[in-house]
mmCIF file of C-alpha atoms in Angstrom:
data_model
loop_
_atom_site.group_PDB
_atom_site.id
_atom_site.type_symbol
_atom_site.label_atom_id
_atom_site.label_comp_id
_atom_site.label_asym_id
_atom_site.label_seq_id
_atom_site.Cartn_x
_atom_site.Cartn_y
_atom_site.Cartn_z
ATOM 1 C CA UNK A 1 19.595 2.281 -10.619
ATOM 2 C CA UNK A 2 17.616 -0.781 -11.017
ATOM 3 C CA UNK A 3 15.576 -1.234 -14.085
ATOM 4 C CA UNK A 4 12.107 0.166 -13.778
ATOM 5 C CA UNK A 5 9.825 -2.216 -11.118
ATOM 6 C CA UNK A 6 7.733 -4.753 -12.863
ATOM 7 C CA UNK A 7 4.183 -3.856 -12.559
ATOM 8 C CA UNK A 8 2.690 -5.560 -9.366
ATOM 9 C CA UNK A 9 -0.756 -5.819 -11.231
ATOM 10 C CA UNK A 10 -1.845 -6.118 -15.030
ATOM 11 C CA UNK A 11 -3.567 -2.960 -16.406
ATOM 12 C CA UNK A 12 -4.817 -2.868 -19.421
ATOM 13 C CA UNK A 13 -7.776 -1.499 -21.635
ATOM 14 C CA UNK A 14 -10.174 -4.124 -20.372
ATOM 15 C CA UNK A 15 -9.384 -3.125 -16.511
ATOM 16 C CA UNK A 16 -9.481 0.829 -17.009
ATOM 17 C CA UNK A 17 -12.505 0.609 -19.070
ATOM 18 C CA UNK A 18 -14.406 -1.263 -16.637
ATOM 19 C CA UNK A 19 -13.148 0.757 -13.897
ATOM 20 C CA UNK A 20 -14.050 3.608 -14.918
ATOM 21 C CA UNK A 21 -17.780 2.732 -16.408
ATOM 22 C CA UNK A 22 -18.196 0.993 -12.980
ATOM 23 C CA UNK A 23 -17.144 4.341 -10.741
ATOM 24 C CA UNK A 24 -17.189 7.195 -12.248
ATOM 25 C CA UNK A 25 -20.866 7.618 -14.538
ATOM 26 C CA UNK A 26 -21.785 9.238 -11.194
ATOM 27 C CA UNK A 27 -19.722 12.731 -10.613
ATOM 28 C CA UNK A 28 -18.478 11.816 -14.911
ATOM 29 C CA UNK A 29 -21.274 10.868 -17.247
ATOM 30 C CA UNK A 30 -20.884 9.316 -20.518
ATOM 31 C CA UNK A 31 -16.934 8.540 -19.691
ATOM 32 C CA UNK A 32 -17.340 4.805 -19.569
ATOM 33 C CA UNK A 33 -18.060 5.142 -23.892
ATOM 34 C CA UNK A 34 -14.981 7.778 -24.041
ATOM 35 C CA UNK A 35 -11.546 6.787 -26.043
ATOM 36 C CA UNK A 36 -9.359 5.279 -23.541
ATOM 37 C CA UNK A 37 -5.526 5.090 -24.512
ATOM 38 C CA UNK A 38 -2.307 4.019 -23.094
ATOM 39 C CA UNK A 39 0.187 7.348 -22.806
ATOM 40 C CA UNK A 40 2.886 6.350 -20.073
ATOM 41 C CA UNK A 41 4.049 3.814 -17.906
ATOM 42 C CA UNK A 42 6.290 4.840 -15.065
ATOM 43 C CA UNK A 43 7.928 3.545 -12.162
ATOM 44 C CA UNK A 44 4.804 4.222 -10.312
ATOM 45 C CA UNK A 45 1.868 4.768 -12.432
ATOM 46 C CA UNK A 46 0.231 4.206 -15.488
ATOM 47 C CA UNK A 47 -1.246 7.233 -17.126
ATOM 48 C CA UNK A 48 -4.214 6.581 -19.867
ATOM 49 C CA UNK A 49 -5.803 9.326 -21.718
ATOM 50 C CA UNK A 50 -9.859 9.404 -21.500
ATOM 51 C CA UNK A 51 -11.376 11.145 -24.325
ATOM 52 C CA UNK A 52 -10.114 14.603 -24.864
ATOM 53 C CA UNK A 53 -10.003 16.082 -21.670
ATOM 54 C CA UNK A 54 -9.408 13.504 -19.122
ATOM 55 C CA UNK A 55 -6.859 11.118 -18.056
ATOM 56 C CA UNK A 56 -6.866 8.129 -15.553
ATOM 57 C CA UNK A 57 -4.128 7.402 -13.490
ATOM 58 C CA UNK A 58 -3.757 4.077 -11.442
ATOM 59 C CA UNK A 59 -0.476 2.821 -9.414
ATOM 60 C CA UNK A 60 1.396 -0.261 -10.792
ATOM 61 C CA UNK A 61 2.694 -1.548 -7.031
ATOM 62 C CA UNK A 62 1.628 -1.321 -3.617
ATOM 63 C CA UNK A 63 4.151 1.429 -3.001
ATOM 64 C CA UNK A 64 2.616 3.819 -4.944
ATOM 65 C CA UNK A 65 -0.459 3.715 -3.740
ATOM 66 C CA UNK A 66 -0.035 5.851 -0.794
ATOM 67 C CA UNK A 67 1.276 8.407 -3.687
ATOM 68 C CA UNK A 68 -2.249 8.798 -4.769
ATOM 69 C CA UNK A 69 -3.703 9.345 -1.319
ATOM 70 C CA UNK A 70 -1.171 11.954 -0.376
ATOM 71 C CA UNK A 71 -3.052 13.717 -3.819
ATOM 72 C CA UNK A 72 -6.515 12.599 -2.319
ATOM 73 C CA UNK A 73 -5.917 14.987 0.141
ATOM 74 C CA UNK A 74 -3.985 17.436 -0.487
ATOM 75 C CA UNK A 75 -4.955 18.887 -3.449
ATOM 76 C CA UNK A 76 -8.511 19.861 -2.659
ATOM 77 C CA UNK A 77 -6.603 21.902 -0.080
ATOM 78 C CA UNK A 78 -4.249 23.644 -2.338
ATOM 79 C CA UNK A 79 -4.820 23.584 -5.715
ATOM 80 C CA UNK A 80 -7.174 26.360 -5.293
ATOM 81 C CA UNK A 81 -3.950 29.009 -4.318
ATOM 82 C CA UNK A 82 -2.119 27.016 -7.034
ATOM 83 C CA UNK A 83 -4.777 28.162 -9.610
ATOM 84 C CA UNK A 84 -5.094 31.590 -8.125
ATOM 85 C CA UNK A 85 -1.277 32.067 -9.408
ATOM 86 C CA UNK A 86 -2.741 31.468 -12.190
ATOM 87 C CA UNK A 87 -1.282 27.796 -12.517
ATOM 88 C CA UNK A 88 -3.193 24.081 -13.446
ATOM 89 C CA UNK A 89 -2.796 20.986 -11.660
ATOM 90 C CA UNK A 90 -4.318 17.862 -11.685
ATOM 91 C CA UNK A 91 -6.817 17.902 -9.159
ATOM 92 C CA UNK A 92 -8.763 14.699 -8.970
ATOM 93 C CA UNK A 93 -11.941 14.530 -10.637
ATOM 94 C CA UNK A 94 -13.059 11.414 -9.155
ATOM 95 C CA UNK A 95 -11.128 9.745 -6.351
ATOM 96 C CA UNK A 96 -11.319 5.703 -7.540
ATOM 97 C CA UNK A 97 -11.587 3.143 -4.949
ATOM 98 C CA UNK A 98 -10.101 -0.598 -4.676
ATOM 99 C CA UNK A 99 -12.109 -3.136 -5.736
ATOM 100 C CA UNK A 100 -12.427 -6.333 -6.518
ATOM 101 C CA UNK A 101 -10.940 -6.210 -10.011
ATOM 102 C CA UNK A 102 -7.801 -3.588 -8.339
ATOM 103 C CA UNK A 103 -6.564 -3.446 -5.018
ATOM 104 C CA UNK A 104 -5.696 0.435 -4.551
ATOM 105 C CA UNK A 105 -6.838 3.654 -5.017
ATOM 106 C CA UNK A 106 -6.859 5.521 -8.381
ATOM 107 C CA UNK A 107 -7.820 8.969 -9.855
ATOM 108 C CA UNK A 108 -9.385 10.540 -12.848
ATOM 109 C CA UNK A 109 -7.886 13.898 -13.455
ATOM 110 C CA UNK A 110 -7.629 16.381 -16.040
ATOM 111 C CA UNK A 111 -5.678 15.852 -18.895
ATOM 112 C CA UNK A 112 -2.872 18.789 -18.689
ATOM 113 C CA UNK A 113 -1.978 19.962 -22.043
ATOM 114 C CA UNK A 114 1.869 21.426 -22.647
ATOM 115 C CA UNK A 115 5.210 20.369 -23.094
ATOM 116 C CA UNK A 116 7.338 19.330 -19.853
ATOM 117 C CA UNK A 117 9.815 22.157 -19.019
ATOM 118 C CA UNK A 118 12.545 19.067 -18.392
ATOM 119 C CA UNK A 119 12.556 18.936 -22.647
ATOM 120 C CA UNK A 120 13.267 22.622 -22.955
ATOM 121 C CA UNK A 121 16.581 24.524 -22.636
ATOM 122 C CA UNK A 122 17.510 26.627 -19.553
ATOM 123 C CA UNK A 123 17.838 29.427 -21.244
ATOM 124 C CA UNK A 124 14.011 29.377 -22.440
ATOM 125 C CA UNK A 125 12.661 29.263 -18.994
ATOM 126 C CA UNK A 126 13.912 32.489 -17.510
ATOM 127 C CA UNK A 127 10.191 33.568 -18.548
ATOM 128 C CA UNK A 128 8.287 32.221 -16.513
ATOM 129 C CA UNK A 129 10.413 32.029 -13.342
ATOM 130 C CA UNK A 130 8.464 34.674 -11.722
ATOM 131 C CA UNK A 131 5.535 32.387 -11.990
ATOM 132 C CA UNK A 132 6.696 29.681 -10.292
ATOM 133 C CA UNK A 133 8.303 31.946 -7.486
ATOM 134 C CA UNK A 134 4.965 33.482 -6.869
ATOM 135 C CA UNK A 135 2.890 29.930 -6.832
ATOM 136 C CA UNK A 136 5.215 28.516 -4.099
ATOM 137 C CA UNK A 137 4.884 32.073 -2.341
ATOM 138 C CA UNK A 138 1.021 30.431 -2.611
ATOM 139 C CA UNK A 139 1.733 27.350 -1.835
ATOM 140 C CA UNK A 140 4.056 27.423 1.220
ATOM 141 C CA UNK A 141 1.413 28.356 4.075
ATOM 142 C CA UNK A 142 0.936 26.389 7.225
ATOM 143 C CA UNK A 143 -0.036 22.780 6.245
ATOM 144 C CA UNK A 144 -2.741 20.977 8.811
ATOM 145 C CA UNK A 145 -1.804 18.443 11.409
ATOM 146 C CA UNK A 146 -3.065 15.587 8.810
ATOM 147 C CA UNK A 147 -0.710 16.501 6.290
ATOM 148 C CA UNK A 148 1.006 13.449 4.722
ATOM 149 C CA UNK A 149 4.299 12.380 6.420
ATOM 150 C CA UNK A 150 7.618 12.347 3.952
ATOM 151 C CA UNK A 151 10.726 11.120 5.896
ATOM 152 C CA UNK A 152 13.072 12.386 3.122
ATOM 153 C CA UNK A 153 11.514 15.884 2.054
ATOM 154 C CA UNK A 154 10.594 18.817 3.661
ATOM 155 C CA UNK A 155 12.772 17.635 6.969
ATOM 156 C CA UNK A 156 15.759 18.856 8.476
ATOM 157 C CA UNK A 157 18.963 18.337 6.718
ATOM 158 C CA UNK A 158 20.790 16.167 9.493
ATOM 159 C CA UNK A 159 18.214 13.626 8.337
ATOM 160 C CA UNK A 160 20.276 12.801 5.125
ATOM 161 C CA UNK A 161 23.374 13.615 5.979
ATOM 162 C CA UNK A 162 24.059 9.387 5.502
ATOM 163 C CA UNK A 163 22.514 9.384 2.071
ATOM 164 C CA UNK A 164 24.279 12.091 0.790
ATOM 165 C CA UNK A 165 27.484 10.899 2.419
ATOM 166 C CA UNK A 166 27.225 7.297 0.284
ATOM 167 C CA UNK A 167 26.160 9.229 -2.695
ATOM 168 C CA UNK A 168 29.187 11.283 -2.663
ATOM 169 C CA UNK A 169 31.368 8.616 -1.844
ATOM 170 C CA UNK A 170 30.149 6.247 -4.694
ATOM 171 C CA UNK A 171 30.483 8.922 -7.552
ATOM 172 C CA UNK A 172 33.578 10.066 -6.546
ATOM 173 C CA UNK A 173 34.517 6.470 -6.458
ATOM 174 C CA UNK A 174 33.176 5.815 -9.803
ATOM 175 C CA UNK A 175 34.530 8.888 -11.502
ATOM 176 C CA UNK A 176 31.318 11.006 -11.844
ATOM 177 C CA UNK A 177 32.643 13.673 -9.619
ATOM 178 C CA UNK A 178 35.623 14.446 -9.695
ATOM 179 C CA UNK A 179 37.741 15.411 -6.078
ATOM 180 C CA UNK A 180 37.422 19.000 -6.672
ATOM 181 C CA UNK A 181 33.289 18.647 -7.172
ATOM 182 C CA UNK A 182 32.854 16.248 -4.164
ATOM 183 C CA UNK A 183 34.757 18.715 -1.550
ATOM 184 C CA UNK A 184 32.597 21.947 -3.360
ATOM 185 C CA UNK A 185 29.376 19.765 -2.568
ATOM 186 C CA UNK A 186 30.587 18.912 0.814
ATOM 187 C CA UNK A 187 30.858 22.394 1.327
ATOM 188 C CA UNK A 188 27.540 23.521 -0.214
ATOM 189 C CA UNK A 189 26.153 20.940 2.191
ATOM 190 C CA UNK A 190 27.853 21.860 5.514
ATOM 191 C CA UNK A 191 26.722 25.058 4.754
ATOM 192 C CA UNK A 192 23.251 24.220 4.303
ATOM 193 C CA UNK A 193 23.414 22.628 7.960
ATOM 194 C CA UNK A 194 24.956 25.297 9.605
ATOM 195 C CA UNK A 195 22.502 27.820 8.419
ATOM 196 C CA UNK A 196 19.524 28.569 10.696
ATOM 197 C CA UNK A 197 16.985 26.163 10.570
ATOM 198 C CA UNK A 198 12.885 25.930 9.643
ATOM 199 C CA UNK A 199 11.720 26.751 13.385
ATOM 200 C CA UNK A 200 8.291 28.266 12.432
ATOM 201 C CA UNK A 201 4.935 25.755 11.482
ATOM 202 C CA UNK A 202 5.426 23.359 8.319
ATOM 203 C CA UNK A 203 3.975 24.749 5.160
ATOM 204 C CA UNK A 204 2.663 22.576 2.609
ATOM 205 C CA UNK A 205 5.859 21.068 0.457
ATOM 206 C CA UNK A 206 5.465 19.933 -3.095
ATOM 207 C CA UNK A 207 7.983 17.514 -2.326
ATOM 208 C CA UNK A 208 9.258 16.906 -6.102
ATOM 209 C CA UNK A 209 9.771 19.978 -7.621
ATOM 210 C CA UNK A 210 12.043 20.292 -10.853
ATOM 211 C CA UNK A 211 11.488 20.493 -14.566
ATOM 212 C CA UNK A 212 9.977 17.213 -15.450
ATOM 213 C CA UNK A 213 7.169 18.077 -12.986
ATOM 214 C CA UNK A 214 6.444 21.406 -14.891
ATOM 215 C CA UNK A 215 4.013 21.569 -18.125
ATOM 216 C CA UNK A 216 4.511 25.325 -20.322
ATOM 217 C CA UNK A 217 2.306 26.024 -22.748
ATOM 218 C CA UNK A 218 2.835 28.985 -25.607
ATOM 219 C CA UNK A 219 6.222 30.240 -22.987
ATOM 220 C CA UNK A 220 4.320 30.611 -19.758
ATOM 221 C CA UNK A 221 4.045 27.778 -16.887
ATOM 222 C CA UNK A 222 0.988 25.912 -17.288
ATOM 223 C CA UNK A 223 0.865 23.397 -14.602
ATOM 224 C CA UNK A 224 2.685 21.463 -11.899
ATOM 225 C CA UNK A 225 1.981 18.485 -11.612
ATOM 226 C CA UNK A 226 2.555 14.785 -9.752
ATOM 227 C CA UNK A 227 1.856 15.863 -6.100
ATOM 228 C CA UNK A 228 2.762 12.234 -4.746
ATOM 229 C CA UNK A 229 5.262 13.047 -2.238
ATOM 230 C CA UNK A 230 3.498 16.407 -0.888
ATOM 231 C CA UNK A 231 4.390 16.676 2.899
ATOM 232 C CA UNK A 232 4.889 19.844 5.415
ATOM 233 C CA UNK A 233 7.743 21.128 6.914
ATOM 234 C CA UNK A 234 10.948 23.407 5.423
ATOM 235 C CA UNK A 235 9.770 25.135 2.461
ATOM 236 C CA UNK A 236 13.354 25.498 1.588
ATOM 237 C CA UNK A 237 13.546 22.070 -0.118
ATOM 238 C CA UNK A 238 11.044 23.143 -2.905
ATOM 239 C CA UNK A 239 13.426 26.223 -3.474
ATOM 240 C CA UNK A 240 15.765 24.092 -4.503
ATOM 241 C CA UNK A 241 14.263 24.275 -8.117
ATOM 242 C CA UNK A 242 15.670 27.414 -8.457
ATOM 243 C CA UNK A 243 18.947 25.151 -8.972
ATOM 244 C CA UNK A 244 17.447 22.430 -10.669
ATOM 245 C CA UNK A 245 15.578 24.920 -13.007
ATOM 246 C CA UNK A 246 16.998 27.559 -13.904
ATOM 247 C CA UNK A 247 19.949 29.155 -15.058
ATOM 248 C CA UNK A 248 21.844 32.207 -13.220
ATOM 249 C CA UNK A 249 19.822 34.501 -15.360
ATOM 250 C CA UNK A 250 16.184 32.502 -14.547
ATOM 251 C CA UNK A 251 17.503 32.357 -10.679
ATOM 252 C CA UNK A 252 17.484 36.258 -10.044
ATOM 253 C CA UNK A 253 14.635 36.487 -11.336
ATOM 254 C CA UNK A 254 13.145 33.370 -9.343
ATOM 255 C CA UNK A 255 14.460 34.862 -6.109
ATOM 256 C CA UNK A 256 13.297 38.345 -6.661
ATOM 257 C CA UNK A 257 9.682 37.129 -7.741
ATOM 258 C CA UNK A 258 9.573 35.804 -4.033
ATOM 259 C CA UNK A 259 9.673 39.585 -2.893
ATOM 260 C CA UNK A 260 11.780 38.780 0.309
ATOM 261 C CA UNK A 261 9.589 36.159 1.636
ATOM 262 C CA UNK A 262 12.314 33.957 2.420
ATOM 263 C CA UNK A 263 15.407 34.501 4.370
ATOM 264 C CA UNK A 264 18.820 34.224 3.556
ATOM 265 C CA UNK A 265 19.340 31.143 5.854
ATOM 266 C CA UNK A 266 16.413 29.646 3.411
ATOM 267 C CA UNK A 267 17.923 29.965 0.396
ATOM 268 C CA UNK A 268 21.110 28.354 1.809
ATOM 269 C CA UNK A 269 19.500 25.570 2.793
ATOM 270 C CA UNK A 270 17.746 25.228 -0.349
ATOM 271 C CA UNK A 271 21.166 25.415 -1.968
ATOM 272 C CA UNK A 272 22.012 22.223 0.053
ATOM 273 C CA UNK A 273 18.856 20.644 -0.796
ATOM 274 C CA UNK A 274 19.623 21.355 -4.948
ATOM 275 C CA UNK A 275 22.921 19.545 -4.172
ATOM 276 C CA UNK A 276 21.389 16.716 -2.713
ATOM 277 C CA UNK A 277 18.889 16.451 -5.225
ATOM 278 C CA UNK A 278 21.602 16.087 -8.229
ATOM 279 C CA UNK A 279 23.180 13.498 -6.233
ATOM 280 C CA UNK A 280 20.287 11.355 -6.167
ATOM 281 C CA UNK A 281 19.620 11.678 -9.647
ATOM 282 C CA UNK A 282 23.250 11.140 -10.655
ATOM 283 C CA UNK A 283 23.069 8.192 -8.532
ATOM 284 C CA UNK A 284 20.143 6.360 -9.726
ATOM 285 C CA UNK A 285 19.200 7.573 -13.399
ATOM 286 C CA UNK A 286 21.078 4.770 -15.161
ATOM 287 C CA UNK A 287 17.865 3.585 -16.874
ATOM 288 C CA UNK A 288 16.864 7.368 -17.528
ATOM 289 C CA UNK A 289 19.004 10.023 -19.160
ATOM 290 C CA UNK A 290 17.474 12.696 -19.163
ATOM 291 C CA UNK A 291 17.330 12.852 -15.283
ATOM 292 C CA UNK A 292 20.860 11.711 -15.057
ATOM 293 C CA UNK A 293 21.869 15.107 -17.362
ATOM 294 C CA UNK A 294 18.804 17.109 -15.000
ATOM 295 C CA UNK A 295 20.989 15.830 -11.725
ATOM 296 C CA UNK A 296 24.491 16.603 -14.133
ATOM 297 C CA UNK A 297 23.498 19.861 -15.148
ATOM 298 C CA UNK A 298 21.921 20.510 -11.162
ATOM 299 C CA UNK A 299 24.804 20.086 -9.507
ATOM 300 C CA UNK A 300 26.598 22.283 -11.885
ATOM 301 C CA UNK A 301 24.578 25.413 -11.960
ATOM 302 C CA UNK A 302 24.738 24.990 -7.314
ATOM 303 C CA UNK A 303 28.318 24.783 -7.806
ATOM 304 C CA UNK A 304 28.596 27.565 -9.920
ATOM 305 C CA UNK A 305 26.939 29.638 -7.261
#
């Protein structure tokens, strides 16, 4: 993978603080005088923590501002069945608008405490499997015609059937799988083609859903968050956490928490998605490795069964 983008525009303390006194003293009082602090930079957006409570999130290029819209919209919509399953998310608290000082959209949101279920063991999420299983139970119910478009989530399988073809072939070229792993992941992949397909109305998709977009907090799930790449369709391709998650144990009880809302032919496919999921991380995680163990570890656990 390449080495993280260069940001397209510079954002520092001066910009954020005058963004936000400038915007937000409307629906936020008093946050223009709050702390402001740098927390993350990542391929897509910079994160900065406003006083206790809040954080501000703006893109860093042009192509993640469409990210932020997709939230814009869709989270008004469904972060209310999110928190009924008794989960957080970061629901914009004011919606930012380009200006003169920065050309797209931002958010202020609140700031999600907890630790990110990517840093924690396998083992130590079995917990709280049931509580994910039951929020995307919330979560998957028929999404509105306006519902962002993601050509790469949420869509029938036959529409990456070429990128997980040159994924395979490159790692098994460059001795990350090994013969025996590429033909199982074939497999698991046929199989997730063959099996009947999402013919009834696209449910709202996450679009992103594995352990470093889940926050715990004292061993329960706290939040999900970065809702960028939300989209409709095949609710089968957010099952696919219960791969990328958990462990056998933490699986069962992922699967049963759904109570039978989802059919066999589902969870196949979801199977297939988990697989193609790895390969993209084992693919292009050079510059981060903790998502190149995530897409290691993945691929394993779908193998395994």
């Amino acid at each position: 993978m390449p080495d993280k983008p260069l940001a397209e525009v510079a954002i520092d303390v001066q910009l954020v603080r005058s963004l936000v006194a400038s915007q937000t003293q409307s629906q936020i009082p008093g946050s223009a005088t709050l702390p402001l602090r740098k927390v993350s930079e990542g391929w897509d957006n910079d994160i900065w923590k406003l006083g206790h409570h809040l954080a501000v999130r703006l893109p860093r290029r042009a192509l993640a501002a469409p990210l932020i819209e997709h939230e814009h919209f869709a989270l008004p919509l469904i972060a209310p069945a999110l928190n009924a399953a008794g989960l957080s998310t970061p629901l914009p608290l004011h919606r930012g608008t380009p200006s003169a000082e920065y050309p797209w959209p931002w958010s202020v949101v609140p700031w999600l405490a907890g630790s990110c279920a990517l840093d924690q063991p396998r083992s130590a999420r079995t917990s709280w499997a049931p509580q994910l299983s039951r929020a995307l139970v919330a979560l998957h119910t028929t999404a509105p015609a306006q519902c962002p478009a993601n050509p790469f989530r949420g869509v029938p399988l036959t529409n990456r059937d070429d990128a997980v073809a040159s994924r395979l072939a490159m790692l098994e070229a460059t001795g990350t799988l090994t013969a025996r792993e590429a033909t199982a992941t074939k497999m698991i992949w046929q199989s997730g083609r063959d099996a009947a397909q999402w013919h009834a109305a696209p449910v709202w998709v996450h679009g992103d859903l594995h352990p470093g977009n889940l926050l715990t907090l004292n061993g329960s799930l706290h939040a999900i968050i970065d809702f960028g790449d939300v989209t409709s369709g095949d609710p089968a391709y957010d099952l696919a956490a219960a791969w990328l998650t958990f462990d056998p144990v933490g699986r069962t009880a992922f699967v049963a928490a759904t109570n039978g809302r989802y059919d066999a032919a589902a969870w196949t496919r979801a199977r297939a998605w988990a697989v193609a999921v790895a390969l993209m991380l084992l693919a292009h995680s050079d510059d981060n490795p903790a998502y190149a163990r995530l897409g290691r570890a993945s691929l394993s656990q779908a193998l395994a069964g």
